[in-house]
Coordinates of C-alpha atoms (C1' of nucleotides) and ligand atoms in Angstrom, one line a residue:
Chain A
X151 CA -30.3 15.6 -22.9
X152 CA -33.1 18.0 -23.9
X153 CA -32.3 21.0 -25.4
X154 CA -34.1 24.4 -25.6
X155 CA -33.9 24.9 -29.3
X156 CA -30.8 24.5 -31.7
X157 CA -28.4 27.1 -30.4
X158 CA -26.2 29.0 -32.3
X159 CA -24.0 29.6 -35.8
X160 CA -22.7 26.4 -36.5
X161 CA -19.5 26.5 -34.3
X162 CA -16.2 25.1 -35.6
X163 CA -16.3 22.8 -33.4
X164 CA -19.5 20.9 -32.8
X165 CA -18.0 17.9 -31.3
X166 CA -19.6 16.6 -28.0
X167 CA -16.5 16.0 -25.9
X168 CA -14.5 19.2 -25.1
X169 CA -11.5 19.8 -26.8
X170 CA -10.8 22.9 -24.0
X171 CA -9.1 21.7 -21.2
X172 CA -9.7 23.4 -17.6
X173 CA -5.8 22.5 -16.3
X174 CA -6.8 21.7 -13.3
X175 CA -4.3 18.7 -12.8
X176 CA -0.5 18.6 -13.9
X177 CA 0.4 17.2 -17.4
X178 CA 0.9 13.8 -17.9
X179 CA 4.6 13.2 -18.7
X180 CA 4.8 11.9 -21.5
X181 CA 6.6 14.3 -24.0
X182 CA 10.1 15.0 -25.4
X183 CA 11.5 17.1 -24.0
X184 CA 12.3 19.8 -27.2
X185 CA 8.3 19.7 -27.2
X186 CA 8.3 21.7 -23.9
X187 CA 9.7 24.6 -25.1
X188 CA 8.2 24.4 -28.8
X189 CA 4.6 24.1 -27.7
X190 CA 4.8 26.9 -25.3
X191 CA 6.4 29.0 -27.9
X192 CA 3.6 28.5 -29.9
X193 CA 1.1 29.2 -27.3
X194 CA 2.8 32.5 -26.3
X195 CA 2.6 33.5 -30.1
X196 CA -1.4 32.9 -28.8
X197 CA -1.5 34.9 -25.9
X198 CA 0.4 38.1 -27.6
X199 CA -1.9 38.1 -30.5
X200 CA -4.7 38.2 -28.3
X201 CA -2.7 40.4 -25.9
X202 CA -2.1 43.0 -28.6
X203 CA -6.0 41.9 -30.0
X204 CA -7.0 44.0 -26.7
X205 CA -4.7 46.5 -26.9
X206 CA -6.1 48.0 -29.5
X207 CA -9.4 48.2 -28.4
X208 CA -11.2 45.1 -30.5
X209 CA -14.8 44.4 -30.2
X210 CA -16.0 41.1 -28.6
X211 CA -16.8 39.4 -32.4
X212 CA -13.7 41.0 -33.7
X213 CA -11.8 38.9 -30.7
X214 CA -13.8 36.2 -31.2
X215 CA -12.4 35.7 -34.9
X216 CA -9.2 36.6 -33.7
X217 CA -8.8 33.7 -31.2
X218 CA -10.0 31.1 -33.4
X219 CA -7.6 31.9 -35.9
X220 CA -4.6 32.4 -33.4
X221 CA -5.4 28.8 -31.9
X222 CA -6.1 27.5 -35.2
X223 CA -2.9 28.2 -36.8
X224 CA -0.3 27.9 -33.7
X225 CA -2.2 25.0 -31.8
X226 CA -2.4 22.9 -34.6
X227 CA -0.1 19.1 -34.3
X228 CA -0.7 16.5 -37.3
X229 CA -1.2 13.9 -34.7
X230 CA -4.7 14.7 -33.1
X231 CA -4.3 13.0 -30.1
X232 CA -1.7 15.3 -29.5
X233 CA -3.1 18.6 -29.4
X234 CA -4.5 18.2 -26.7
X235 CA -1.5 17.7 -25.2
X236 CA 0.0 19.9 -26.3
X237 CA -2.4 22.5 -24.5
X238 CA -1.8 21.5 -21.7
X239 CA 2.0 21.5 -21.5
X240 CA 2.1 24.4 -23.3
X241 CA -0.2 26.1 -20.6
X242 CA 1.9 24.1 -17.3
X243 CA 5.1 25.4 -19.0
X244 CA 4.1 28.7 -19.3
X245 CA 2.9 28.7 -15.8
X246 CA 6.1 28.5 -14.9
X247 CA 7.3 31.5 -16.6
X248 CA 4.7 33.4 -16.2
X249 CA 4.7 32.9 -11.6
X250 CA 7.4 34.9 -11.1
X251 CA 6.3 38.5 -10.4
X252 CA 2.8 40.5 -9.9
X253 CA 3.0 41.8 -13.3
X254 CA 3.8 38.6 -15.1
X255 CA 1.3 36.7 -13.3
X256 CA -1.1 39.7 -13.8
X257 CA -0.6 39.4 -17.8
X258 CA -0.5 35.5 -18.1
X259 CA -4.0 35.5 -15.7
X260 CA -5.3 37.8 -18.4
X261 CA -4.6 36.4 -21.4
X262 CA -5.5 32.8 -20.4
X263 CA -8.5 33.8 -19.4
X264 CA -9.7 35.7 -22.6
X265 CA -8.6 33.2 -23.8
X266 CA -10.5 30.8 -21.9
X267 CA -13.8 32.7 -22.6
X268 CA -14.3 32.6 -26.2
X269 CA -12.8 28.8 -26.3
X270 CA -15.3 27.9 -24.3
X271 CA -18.0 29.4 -26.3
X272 CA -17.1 28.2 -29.0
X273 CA -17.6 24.9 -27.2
X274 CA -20.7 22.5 -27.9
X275 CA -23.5 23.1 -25.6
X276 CA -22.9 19.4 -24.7
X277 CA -19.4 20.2 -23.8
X278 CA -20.1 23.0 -22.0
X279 CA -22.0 21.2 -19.6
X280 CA -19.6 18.7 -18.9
X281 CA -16.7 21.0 -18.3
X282 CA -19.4 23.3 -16.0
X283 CA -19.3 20.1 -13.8
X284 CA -16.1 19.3 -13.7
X285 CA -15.7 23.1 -12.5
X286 CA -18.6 21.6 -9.5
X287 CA -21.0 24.0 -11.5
X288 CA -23.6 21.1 -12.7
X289 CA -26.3 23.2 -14.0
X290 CA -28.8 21.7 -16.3
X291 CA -30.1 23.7 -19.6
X292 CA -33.5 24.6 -19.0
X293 CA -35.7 21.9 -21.5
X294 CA -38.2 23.0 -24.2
X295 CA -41.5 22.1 -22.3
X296 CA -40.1 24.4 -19.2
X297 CA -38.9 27.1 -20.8
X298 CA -42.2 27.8 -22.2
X299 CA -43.9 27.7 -19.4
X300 CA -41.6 30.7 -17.8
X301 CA -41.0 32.6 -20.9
X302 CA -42.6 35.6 -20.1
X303 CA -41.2 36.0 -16.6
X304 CA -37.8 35.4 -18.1
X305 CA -38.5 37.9 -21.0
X306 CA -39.8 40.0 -18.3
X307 CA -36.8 40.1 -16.6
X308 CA -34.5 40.7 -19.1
X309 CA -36.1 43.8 -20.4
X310 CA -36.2 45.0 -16.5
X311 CA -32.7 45.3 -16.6
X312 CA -31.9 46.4 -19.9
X313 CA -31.3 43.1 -21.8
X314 CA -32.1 41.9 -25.3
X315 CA -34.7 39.4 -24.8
X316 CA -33.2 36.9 -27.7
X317 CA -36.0 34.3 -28.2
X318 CA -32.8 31.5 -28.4
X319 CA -31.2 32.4 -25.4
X320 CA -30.3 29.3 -23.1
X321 CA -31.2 29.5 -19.7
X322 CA -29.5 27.3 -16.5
X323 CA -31.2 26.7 -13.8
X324 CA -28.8 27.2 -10.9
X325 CA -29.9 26.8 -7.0
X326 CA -30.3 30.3 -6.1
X327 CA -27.8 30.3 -3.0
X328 CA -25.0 30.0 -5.1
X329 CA -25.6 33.1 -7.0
X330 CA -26.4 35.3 -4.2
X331 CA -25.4 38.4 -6.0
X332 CA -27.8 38.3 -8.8
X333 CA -30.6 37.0 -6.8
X334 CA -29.7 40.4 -4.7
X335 CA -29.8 42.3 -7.6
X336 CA -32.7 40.6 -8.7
X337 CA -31.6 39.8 -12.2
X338 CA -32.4 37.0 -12.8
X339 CA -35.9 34.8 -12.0
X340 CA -36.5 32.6 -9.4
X341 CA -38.5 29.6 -9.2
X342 CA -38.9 26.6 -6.9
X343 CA -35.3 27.7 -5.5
X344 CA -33.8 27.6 -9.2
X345 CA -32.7 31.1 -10.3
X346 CA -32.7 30.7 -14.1
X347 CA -29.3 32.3 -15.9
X348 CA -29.2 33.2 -19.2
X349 CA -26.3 31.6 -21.0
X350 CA -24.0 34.8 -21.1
X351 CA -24.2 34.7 -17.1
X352 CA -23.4 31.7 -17.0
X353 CA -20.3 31.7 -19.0
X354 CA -19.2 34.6 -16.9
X355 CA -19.6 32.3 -13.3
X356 CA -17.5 29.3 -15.9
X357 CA -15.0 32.6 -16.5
X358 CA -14.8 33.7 -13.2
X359 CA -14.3 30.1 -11.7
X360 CA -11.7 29.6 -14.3
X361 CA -10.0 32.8 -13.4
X362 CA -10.0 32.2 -9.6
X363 CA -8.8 28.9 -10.3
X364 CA -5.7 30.1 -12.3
X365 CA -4.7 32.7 -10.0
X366 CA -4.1 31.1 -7.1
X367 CA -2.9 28.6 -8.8
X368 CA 0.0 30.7 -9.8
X369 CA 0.8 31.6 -6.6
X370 CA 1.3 28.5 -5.5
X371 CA 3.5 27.6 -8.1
X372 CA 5.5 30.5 -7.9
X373 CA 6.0 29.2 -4.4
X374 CA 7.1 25.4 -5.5
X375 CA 8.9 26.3 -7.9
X376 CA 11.2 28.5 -5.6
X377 CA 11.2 26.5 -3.0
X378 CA 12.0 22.7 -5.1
X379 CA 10.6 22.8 -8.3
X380 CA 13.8 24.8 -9.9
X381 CA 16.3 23.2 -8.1
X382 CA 14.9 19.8 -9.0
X383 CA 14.7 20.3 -12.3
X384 CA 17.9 22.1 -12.8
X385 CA 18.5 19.7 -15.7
X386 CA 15.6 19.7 -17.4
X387 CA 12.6 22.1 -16.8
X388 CA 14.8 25.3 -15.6
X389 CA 16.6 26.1 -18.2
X390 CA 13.8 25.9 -21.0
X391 CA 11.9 28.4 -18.5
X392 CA 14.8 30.6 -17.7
X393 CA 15.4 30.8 -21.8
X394 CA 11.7 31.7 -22.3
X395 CA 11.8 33.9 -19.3
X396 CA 14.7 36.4 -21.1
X397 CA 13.4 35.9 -24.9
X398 CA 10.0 36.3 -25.1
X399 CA 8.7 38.4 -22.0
X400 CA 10.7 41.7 -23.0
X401 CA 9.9 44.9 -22.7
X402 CA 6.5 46.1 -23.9
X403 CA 4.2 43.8 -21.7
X404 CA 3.5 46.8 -18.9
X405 CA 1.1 48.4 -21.0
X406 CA -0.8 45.5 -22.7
X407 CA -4.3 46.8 -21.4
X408 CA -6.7 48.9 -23.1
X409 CA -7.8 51.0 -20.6
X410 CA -3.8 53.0 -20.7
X411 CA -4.8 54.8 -17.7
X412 CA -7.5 55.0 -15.9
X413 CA -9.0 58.5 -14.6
X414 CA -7.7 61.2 -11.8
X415 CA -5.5 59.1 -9.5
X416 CA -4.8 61.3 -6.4
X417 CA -2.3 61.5 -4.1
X418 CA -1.9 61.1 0.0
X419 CA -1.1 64.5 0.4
X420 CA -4.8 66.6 -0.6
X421 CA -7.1 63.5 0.8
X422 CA -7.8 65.4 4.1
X423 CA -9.0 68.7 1.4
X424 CA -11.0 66.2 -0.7
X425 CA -12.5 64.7 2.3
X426 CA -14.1 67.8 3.6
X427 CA -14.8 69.1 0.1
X428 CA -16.2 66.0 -1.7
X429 CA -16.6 63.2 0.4
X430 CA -20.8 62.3 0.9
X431 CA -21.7 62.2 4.3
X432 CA -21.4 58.5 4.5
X433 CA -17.6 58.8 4.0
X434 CA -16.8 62.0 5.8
X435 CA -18.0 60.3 8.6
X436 CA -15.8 57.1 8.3
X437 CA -12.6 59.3 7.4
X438 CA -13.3 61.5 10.1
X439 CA -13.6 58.5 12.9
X440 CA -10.5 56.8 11.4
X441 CA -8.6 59.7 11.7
X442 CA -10.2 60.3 15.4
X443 CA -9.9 56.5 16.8
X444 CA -7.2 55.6 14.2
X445 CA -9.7 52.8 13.9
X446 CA -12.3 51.3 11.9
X447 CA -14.6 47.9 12.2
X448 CA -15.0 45.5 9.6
X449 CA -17.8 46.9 7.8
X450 CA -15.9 50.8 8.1
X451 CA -13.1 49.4 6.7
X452 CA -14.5 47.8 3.8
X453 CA -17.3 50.5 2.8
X454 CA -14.0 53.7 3.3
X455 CA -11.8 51.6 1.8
X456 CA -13.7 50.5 -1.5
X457 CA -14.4 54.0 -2.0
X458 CA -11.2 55.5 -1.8
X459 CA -10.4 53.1 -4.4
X460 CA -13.0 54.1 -7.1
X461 CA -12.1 57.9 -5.9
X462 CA -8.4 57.2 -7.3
X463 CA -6.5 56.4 -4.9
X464 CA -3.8 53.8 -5.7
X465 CA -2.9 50.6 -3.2
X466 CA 0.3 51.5 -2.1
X467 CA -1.3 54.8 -1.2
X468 CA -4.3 52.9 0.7
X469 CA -1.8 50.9 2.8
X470 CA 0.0 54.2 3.8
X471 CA -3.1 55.9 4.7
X472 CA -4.7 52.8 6.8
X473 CA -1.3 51.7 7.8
X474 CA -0.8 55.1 9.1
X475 CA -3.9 55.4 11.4
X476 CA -3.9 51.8 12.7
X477 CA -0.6 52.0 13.7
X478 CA -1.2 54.6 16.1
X479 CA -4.0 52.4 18.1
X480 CA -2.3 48.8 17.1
X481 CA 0.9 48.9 16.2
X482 CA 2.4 48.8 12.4
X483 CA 3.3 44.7 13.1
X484 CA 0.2 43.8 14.1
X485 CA -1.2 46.3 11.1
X486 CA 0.4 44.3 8.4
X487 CA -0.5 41.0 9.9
X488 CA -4.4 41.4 10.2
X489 CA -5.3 44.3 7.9
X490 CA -3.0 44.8 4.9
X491 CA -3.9 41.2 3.3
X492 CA -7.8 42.7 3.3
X493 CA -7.2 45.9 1.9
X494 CA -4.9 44.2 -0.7
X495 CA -7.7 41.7 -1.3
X496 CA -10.4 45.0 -2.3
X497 CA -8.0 45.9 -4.9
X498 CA -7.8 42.7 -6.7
X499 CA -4.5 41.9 -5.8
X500 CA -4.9 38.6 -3.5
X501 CA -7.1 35.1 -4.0
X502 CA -9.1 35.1 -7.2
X503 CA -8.2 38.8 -7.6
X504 CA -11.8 40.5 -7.9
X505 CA -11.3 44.4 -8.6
X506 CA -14.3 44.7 -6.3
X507 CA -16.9 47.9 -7.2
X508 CA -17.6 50.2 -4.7
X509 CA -20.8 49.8 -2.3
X510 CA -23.7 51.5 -4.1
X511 CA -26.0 53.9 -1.9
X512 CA -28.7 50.9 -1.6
X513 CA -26.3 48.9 -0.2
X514 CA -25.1 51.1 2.2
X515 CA -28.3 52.1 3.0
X516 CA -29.7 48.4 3.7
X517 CA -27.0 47.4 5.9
X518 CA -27.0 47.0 9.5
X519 CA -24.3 49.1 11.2
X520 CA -24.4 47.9 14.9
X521 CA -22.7 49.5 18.0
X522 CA -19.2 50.8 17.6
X523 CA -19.6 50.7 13.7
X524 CA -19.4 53.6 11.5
X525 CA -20.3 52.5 8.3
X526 CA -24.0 52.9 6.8
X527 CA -25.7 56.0 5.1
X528 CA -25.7 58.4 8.2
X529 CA -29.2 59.8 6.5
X530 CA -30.5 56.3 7.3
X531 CA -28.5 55.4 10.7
X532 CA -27.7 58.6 12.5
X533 CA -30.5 59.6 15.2
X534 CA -32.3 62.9 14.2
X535 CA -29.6 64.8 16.7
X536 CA -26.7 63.2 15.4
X537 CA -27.7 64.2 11.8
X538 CA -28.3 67.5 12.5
X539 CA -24.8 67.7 14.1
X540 CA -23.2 66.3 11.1
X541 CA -25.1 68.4 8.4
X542 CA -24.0 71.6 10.3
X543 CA -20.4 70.6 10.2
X544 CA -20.7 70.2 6.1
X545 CA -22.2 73.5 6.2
X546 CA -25.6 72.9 6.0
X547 CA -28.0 74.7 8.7
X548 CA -30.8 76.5 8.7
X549 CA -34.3 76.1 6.1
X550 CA -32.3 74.0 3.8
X551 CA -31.4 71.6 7.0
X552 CA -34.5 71.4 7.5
X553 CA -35.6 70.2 3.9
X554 CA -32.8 67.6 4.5
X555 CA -34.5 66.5 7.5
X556 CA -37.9 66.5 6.2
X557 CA -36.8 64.3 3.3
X558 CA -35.1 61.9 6.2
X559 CA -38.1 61.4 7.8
X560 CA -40.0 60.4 4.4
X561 CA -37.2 57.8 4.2
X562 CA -35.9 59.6 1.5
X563 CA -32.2 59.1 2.0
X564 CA -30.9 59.5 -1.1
X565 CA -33.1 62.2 -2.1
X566 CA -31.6 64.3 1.2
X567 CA -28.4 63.5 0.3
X568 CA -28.8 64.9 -2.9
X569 CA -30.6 68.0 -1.5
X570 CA -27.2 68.2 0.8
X571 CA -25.1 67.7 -2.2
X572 CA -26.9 70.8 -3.5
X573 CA -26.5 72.8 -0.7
X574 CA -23.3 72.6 -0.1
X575 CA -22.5 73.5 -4.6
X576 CA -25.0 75.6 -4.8
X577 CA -26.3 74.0 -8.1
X578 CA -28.4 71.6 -8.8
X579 CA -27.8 67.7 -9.5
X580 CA -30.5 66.5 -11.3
X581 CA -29.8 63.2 -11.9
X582 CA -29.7 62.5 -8.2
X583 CA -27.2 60.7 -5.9
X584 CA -27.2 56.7 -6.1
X585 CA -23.2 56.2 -5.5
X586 CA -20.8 58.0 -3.1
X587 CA -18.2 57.8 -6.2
X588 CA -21.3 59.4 -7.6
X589 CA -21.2 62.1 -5.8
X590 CA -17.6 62.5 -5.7
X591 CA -16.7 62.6 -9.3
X592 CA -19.9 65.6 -9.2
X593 CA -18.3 67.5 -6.6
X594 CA -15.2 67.3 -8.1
X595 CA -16.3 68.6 -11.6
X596 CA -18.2 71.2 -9.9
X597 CA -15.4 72.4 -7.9
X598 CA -13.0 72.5 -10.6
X599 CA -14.9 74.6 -12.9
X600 CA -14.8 77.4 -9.7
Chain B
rG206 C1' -17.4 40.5 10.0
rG207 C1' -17.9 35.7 8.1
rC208 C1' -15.8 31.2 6.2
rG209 C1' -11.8 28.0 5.9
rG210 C1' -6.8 25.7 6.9
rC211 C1' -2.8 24.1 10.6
Chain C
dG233 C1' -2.3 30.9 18.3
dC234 C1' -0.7 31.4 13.2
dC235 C1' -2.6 32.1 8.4
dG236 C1' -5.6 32.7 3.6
dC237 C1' -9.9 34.2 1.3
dC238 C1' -14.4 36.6 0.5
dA239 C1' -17.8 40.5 -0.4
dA240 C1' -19.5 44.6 -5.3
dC241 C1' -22.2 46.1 -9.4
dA242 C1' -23.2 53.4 -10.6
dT243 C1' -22.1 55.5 -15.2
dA244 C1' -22.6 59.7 -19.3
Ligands
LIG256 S1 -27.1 58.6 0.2 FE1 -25.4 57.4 -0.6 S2 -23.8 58.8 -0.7 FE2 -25.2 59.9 0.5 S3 -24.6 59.4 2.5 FE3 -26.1 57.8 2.1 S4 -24.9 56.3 1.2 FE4 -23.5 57.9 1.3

RNA sequence: GGCGGC
DNA sequence: GCCGCCAACATA
């Protein structure tokens, strides 16, 4: 294989076949039994350093260093043919520990996957590629006579959005469908049907894969091992687990991540207040037809509930407020059987467990509301009547409606939802409105400061 | 809403 | 008919 240019510091590891394995298939049996337990003792010792690495707030090299030497020293066996074994156990074993409840699977998925993403880095580009295939991601590095021929447009790209343009940079070339996101967001460059992906892209699609893989992963185990796995192995497996289990996750591992607490939560109680006082347009409207129909469509759903997420509010909260309107028109059965799973999914908290961002204003404003939904930018979607209508119930008539509407009819939607924003604060918001939590969070400062 | 499984 | 899984991306 053709390589761009010689990549990057001489990596510890420069070996061609990868020493990282992607556990996607039970270990082979053949160890003693003691070894369970020992090798996943040492590969906990791995996970809290890396674990407490985070904690304090460590910088991406600073991790980097600080994996390499965790693995080196605990991962380490005299025979080499074993340690790759003995990653493997060590990770099946812990699996087992780690399946029983949200929070441990939550720390285990964490920590394995940080883990994950700077072993792999520290991978051989040649290895790289062939775990990217095992993972069905066969990309090929773009070669040397290519990536001259495009090295402007890629440079060009990169600055667009911000990025260092490094000169050694590795591009993929990936068909474009199976990156929809950033073909949408147009960060990366297309050719021929190829979008190329800069290497640290690309490792976060290996990450994310990797991730996805591991979570659901442990939900199914969680669900064997209840069901057969602990009975069968009563005499064996269990008790190392169980022993593991009560030594080693004690008390401290609630508050293992950096962010301690993320900003304003709110509660059930003042959502109807900050709806009328805070909520853009967009979201007033979806609130206010939930709480009219005690019904939302698909879009609705997804668009109200992603934002009441990023406003603060918490899941269980989310399921009592959606839970609470559907059941009047459905019934709280039929509630938890075709709604709760979704809204659990937005938070991150189902599948591959995606903390999803909220829609963006373009977003909303490029989608396609069609009859009987409520979701969209209502500055976009609402006739000229209906607009009006809505702008006087948030309070905004007369000359300054009509500077609303004149911006509206220049296709200015984000401009007159600013201008609305303005209206209704009376001060002025000079960076503009390009995100409903955007324009929450503004409203709130404003109003607090009153 | 789409995809997928039985 | 039962069920699981997905999407997103601002930001001071
Ligand atoms: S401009 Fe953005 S925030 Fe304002 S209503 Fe439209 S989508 Fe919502």
């Amino acid at each position: 294989m053709e390589i761009v240019r010689s990549q990057r510091k001489p990596s510890i590891d420069a070996s061609p076949t990868p020493t990282l394995s992607l556990y996607r298939s039970a270990p082979p049996l053949e160890v003693r039994l003691e070894d369970f337990e020992l090798y996943a003792i040492d590969r906990l010792r791995v996970l809290k350093g890396i674990s407490d690495g985070l904690a304090r707030g460590k910088k991406p090299e600073e991790m980097e260093n600080l994996v390499r030497e965790l693995w080196k020293t605990n991962m380490r066996h005299q025979d080499p043919a074993e340690v790759m074994n003995k990653d493997i156990i060590s990770h099946f074993v812990l699996r087992l520990v780690y399946c029983r409840t949200e929070e441990l699977r939550k720390w285990f998925l964490s920590m394995e996957t940080t883990l994950f993403r700077y072993r792999f880095r520290l991978e051989s580009l040649e290895s790289q590629r062939m775990l990217m295939t095992e993972f069905q991601l066969p990309y090929k590095a773009l070669i040397h006579a290519e990536y001259e021929t495009v090295k402007d447009k890629l440079v060009q790209v990169a600055r667009s959005i911000g990025q260092s343009s490094n000169t050694d940079t590795i591009f993929f070339k990936v068909p474009f469908e199976e990156v929809p996101d950033l073909v949408g967001s147009r960060r990366v460059f297309i050719l021929k049907g190829f979008a190329y992906v800069p290497m640290n892209q690309v490792v976060s699609l290996v990450v994310t894969q990797f991730r996805s893989n591991i979570s659901k992963a442990l939900v199914l185990t969680n669900r064997k091992w209840t069901s057969t796995i602990k009975e069968q192995e009563k005499d064996r497996l269990t008790p190392i687990v169980e022993a593991l289990s009560n030594s080693y996750l004690g008390p401290d591992y609630t508050q293992y991540f950096s962010q301690p607490n993320e900003s304003a939560e709110i509660s059930l109680k003042d959502i109807d207040q900050l709806a009328s006082n805070s909520f853009p347009l967009c979201m007033r409207h979806l609130f206010d037809k939930l709480r009219e129909d005690h019904h939302l469509k698909h879009g609705g759903r997804i668009q109200l509930n992603l934002f009441l997420k990023g406003v603060g509010l918490k899941l269980d909260d989310a399921l009592a407020f959606w839970k609470e309107e559907f059941s009047k028109k459905v019934g709280a059965e039929r509630f938890d059987k075709e709604y709760a799973y979704s809204i659990r999914h937005n938070y991150g908290k189902e599948g591959k467990r995606t903390d999803y961002t909220p829609f963006a204003c373009q977003k909303i404003i490029s989608s396609t509301p069609s009859v009987g939904d409520h979701h969209g930018c209502p500055y976009r979607h609402f006739s000229e009547e209906n607009l009006r209508a809505a702008l006087n119930k948030m309070g905004v008539g007369g000359r300054q409606q009509d500077e609303v509407m004149d911006k509206v009819r220049n296709r200015h939607y984000q401009l007159a939802c600013t201008l609305t924003f303005e209206a209704i604060h009376g001060t002025s918001c000079d960076t503009g409105i390009n995100h409903p939590n955007q324009y929450f969070s503004n409203s709130q400062k404003i109003r607090q400061e009153k």
